[in-house]
């Protein structure tokens, strides 16, 4: 697809928006990871050297891990860093590979959409039941709703990738990030 003045501006805006989202989600994921490392370090020092473990550290780590995984999913998808098995890729004609990637993106989006709907339902049940963590009594459903929104964002990214693969707009291969092809990468 040739790039014209009419198609370059929307692609550029899309690239800038994706780059901003990539930065924010990357920072959130990194901060959650640092928090988990610090929390674990403090708990281990307290447990083994002072005989005073940090109360609720397991719960906090569990919550942070869930948040980090779902904050990272759109990034992993956008960068095409999922685990892939390409044993049969060499058997697929080169001309069909774009369509193959688009099909896989749609299937992955459908699977993630099912997970997202199930999470939304679970969050509703948790909110109704007033579910909290056992030790610190932290209300859990806001985090699960946040994970649901991040799952929805991942579905949107997957569908964007499918569109880009089908039309050639992103022209990305399994090892190249779409932002680099749209001028929004580093």
Short mmCIF file of C-alpha atoms in Angstrom, two decimals:
data_model
loop_
_atom_site.label_atom_id
_atom_site.label_comp_id
_atom_site.label_asym_id
_atom_site.label_seq_id
_atom_site.Cartn_x
_atom_site.Cartn_y
_atom_site.Cartn_z
CA UNK A 1 0.00 0.00 0.00
CA UNK A 2 1.65 3.26 -1.11
CA UNK A 3 2.05 5.96 1.52
CA UNK A 4 0.41 9.22 0.48
CA UNK A 5 -0.20 12.49 2.31
CA UNK A 6 -3.72 11.26 3.12
CA UNK A 7 -2.52 7.98 4.63
CA UNK A 8 0.68 9.26 6.28
CA UNK A 9 -1.05 11.61 8.76
CA UNK A 10 -3.39 9.00 10.31
CA UNK A 11 -0.55 6.46 10.43
CA UNK A 12 1.65 9.05 12.11
CA UNK A 13 -1.06 9.89 14.70
CA UNK A 14 -1.61 6.19 15.27
CA UNK A 15 2.12 5.65 15.72
CA UNK A 16 2.36 8.53 18.22
CA UNK A 17 -0.64 7.23 20.17
CA UNK A 18 0.75 3.71 20.23
CA UNK A 19 4.16 5.00 21.29
CA UNK A 20 2.58 6.92 24.20
CA UNK A 21 0.58 3.88 25.28
CA UNK A 22 3.69 1.74 24.96
CA UNK A 23 5.63 4.14 27.20
CA UNK A 24 2.93 4.36 29.88
CA UNK A 25 2.28 0.62 30.02
CA UNK A 26 6.02 -0.08 29.99
CA UNK A 27 6.55 2.27 32.94
CA UNK A 28 3.64 0.75 34.89
CA UNK A 29 4.97 -2.77 34.24
CA UNK A 30 8.50 -1.76 35.26
CA UNK A 31 7.31 -0.05 38.44
CA UNK A 32 5.23 -3.10 39.39
CA UNK A 33 8.23 -5.34 38.84
CA UNK A 34 10.46 -3.10 40.98
CA UNK A 35 7.79 -3.04 43.69
CA UNK A 36 7.61 -6.85 43.69
CA UNK A 37 11.41 -7.12 43.94
CA UNK A 38 11.54 -4.64 46.84
CA UNK A 39 8.62 -6.30 48.59
CA UNK A 40 10.20 -9.74 48.28
CA UNK A 41 13.58 -8.43 49.45
CA UNK A 42 12.06 -6.77 52.51
CA UNK A 43 10.04 -9.90 53.30
CA UNK A 44 13.06 -12.22 52.98
CA UNK A 45 15.26 -9.97 55.14
CA UNK A 46 12.51 -9.67 57.72
CA UNK A 47 11.71 -13.39 57.68
CA UNK A 48 15.23 -14.83 57.82
CA UNK A 49 17.30 -12.19 59.61
CA UNK A 50 14.82 -10.50 61.95
CA UNK A 51 12.32 -13.33 62.37
CA UNK A 52 9.56 -10.87 61.37
CA UNK A 53 8.07 -11.52 57.92
CA UNK A 54 6.22 -8.71 56.21
CA UNK A 55 2.48 -9.32 56.82
CA UNK A 56 0.53 -9.74 53.58
CA UNK A 57 3.59 -9.78 51.34
CA UNK A 58 2.29 -12.83 49.47
CA UNK A 59 -1.02 -11.08 48.80
CA UNK A 60 0.65 -7.89 47.60
CA UNK A 61 2.98 -9.86 45.33
CA UNK A 62 0.03 -11.80 43.94
CA UNK A 63 -1.91 -8.62 43.17
CA UNK A 64 1.12 -6.90 41.64
CA UNK A 65 1.85 -9.96 39.50
CA UNK A 66 -1.68 -9.96 38.06
CA UNK A 67 -1.48 -6.25 37.33
CA UNK A 68 1.97 -6.58 35.74
CA UNK A 69 0.95 -9.48 33.49
CA UNK A 70 -2.10 -7.66 32.14
CA UNK A 71 -0.25 -4.33 31.78
CA UNK A 72 2.43 -6.16 29.77
CA UNK A 73 0.08 -8.05 27.44
CA UNK A 74 -0.61 -5.13 25.06
CA UNK A 75 3.14 -4.39 24.92
CA UNK A 76 4.10 -7.97 24.19
CA UNK A 77 1.44 -8.12 21.50
CA UNK A 78 2.40 -4.81 19.91
CA UNK A 79 6.07 -5.80 19.82
CA UNK A 80 5.22 -9.31 18.57
CA UNK A 81 7.16 -10.85 21.44
CA UNK A 82 4.78 -13.72 22.14
CA UNK A 83 6.18 -17.22 22.28
CA UNK A 84 5.74 -18.69 18.84
CA UNK A 85 6.42 -22.06 17.26
CA UNK A 86 7.23 -21.80 13.58
CA UNK A 87 7.88 -25.43 12.68
CA UNK A 88 5.61 -25.29 9.64
CA UNK A 89 6.17 -21.68 8.60
CA UNK A 90 8.64 -22.68 5.89
CA UNK A 91 5.89 -24.77 4.28
CA UNK A 92 3.59 -21.76 3.91
CA UNK A 93 4.15 -19.85 0.67
CA UNK A 94 5.58 -16.38 1.27
CA UNK A 95 2.59 -14.76 -0.41
CA UNK A 96 0.28 -16.32 2.20
CA UNK A 97 2.26 -15.34 5.30
CA UNK A 98 0.56 -11.97 5.74
CA UNK A 99 -2.83 -13.66 5.66
CA UNK A 100 -1.56 -16.34 8.03
CA UNK A 101 -0.40 -13.69 10.54
CA UNK A 102 -3.72 -11.86 10.22
CA UNK A 103 -5.65 -15.08 10.85
CA UNK A 104 -3.54 -15.92 13.89
CA UNK A 105 -4.02 -12.37 15.21
CA UNK A 106 -7.81 -12.73 14.89
CA UNK A 107 -7.80 -16.13 16.60
CA UNK A 108 -5.62 -14.75 19.42
CA UNK A 109 -7.94 -11.73 19.74
CA UNK A 110 -10.96 -14.04 20.02
CA UNK A 111 -9.25 -16.11 22.74
CA UNK A 112 -8.23 -12.97 24.64
CA UNK A 113 -11.77 -11.61 24.26
CA UNK A 114 -13.14 -14.75 25.95
CA UNK A 115 -10.65 -14.34 28.81
CA UNK A 116 -11.60 -10.65 29.10
CA UNK A 117 -15.32 -11.41 29.28
CA UNK A 118 -14.69 -14.09 31.91
CA UNK A 119 -12.60 -11.64 33.94
CA UNK A 120 -15.35 -9.01 33.72
CA UNK A 121 -17.87 -11.56 34.99
CA UNK A 122 -15.52 -12.60 37.80
CA UNK A 123 -14.97 -8.97 38.81
CA UNK A 124 -18.73 -8.48 39.02
CA UNK A 125 -19.11 -11.53 41.25
CA UNK A 126 -16.23 -10.31 43.44
CA UNK A 127 -17.79 -6.87 43.76
CA UNK A 128 -21.18 -8.35 44.69
CA UNK A 129 -19.64 -10.67 47.28
CA UNK A 130 -17.35 -7.96 48.66
CA UNK A 131 -14.35 -10.24 48.20
CA UNK A 132 -11.10 -9.13 49.82
CA UNK A 133 -7.66 -10.61 50.39
CA UNK A 134 -7.35 -12.81 53.48
CA UNK A 135 -4.72 -10.96 55.52
CA UNK A 136 -4.77 -7.30 54.49
CA UNK A 137 -8.47 -7.22 53.55
CA UNK A 138 -7.74 -5.42 50.25
CA UNK A 139 -10.82 -5.19 48.01
CA UNK A 140 -9.89 -7.15 44.89
CA UNK A 141 -12.55 -6.34 42.27
CA UNK A 142 -11.10 -2.92 41.20
CA UNK A 143 -7.87 -4.67 40.20
CA UNK A 144 -9.79 -7.36 38.32
CA UNK A 145 -11.78 -4.68 36.46
CA UNK A 146 -8.48 -2.96 35.60
CA UNK A 147 -7.12 -6.27 34.33
CA UNK A 148 -10.29 -6.58 32.24
CA UNK A 149 -9.72 -3.16 30.67
CA UNK A 150 -6.11 -4.07 29.90
CA UNK A 151 -7.36 -7.35 28.40
CA UNK A 152 -9.73 -5.33 26.22
CA UNK A 153 -6.83 -3.11 25.16
CA UNK A 154 -4.90 -6.25 24.24
CA UNK A 155 -7.83 -7.42 22.10
CA UNK A 156 -7.87 -4.04 20.35
CA UNK A 157 -4.12 -4.24 19.70
CA UNK A 158 -4.51 -7.77 18.32
CA UNK A 159 -7.28 -6.63 15.98
CA UNK A 160 -5.15 -3.65 14.91
CA UNK A 161 -2.32 -6.07 14.19
CA UNK A 162 -4.68 -8.31 12.20
CA UNK A 163 -5.82 -5.32 10.15
CA UNK A 164 -2.22 -4.24 9.63
CA UNK A 165 -1.21 -7.74 8.58
CA UNK A 166 -4.17 -8.16 6.23
CA UNK A 167 -3.69 -4.80 4.50
CA UNK A 168 0.08 -4.58 4.70
CA UNK A 169 -0.26 -1.27 6.56
CA UNK A 170 2.10 -2.35 9.32
CA UNK A 171 4.24 -4.59 7.13
CA UNK A 172 5.64 -6.29 10.22
CA UNK A 173 7.23 -9.68 10.43
CA UNK A 174 7.31 -11.89 13.51
CA UNK A 175 10.58 -10.29 14.59
CA UNK A 176 9.82 -6.63 13.84
CA UNK A 177 7.70 -4.30 15.91
CA UNK A 178 4.93 -2.43 14.06
CA UNK A 179 5.85 0.91 15.63
CA UNK A 180 9.22 0.80 13.90
CA UNK A 181 7.48 0.44 10.53
CA UNK A 182 5.11 3.32 11.19
CA UNK A 183 7.78 5.77 12.30
CA UNK A 184 6.77 5.68 15.95
CA UNK A 185 9.46 3.38 17.28
CA UNK A 186 12.78 4.30 18.72
#
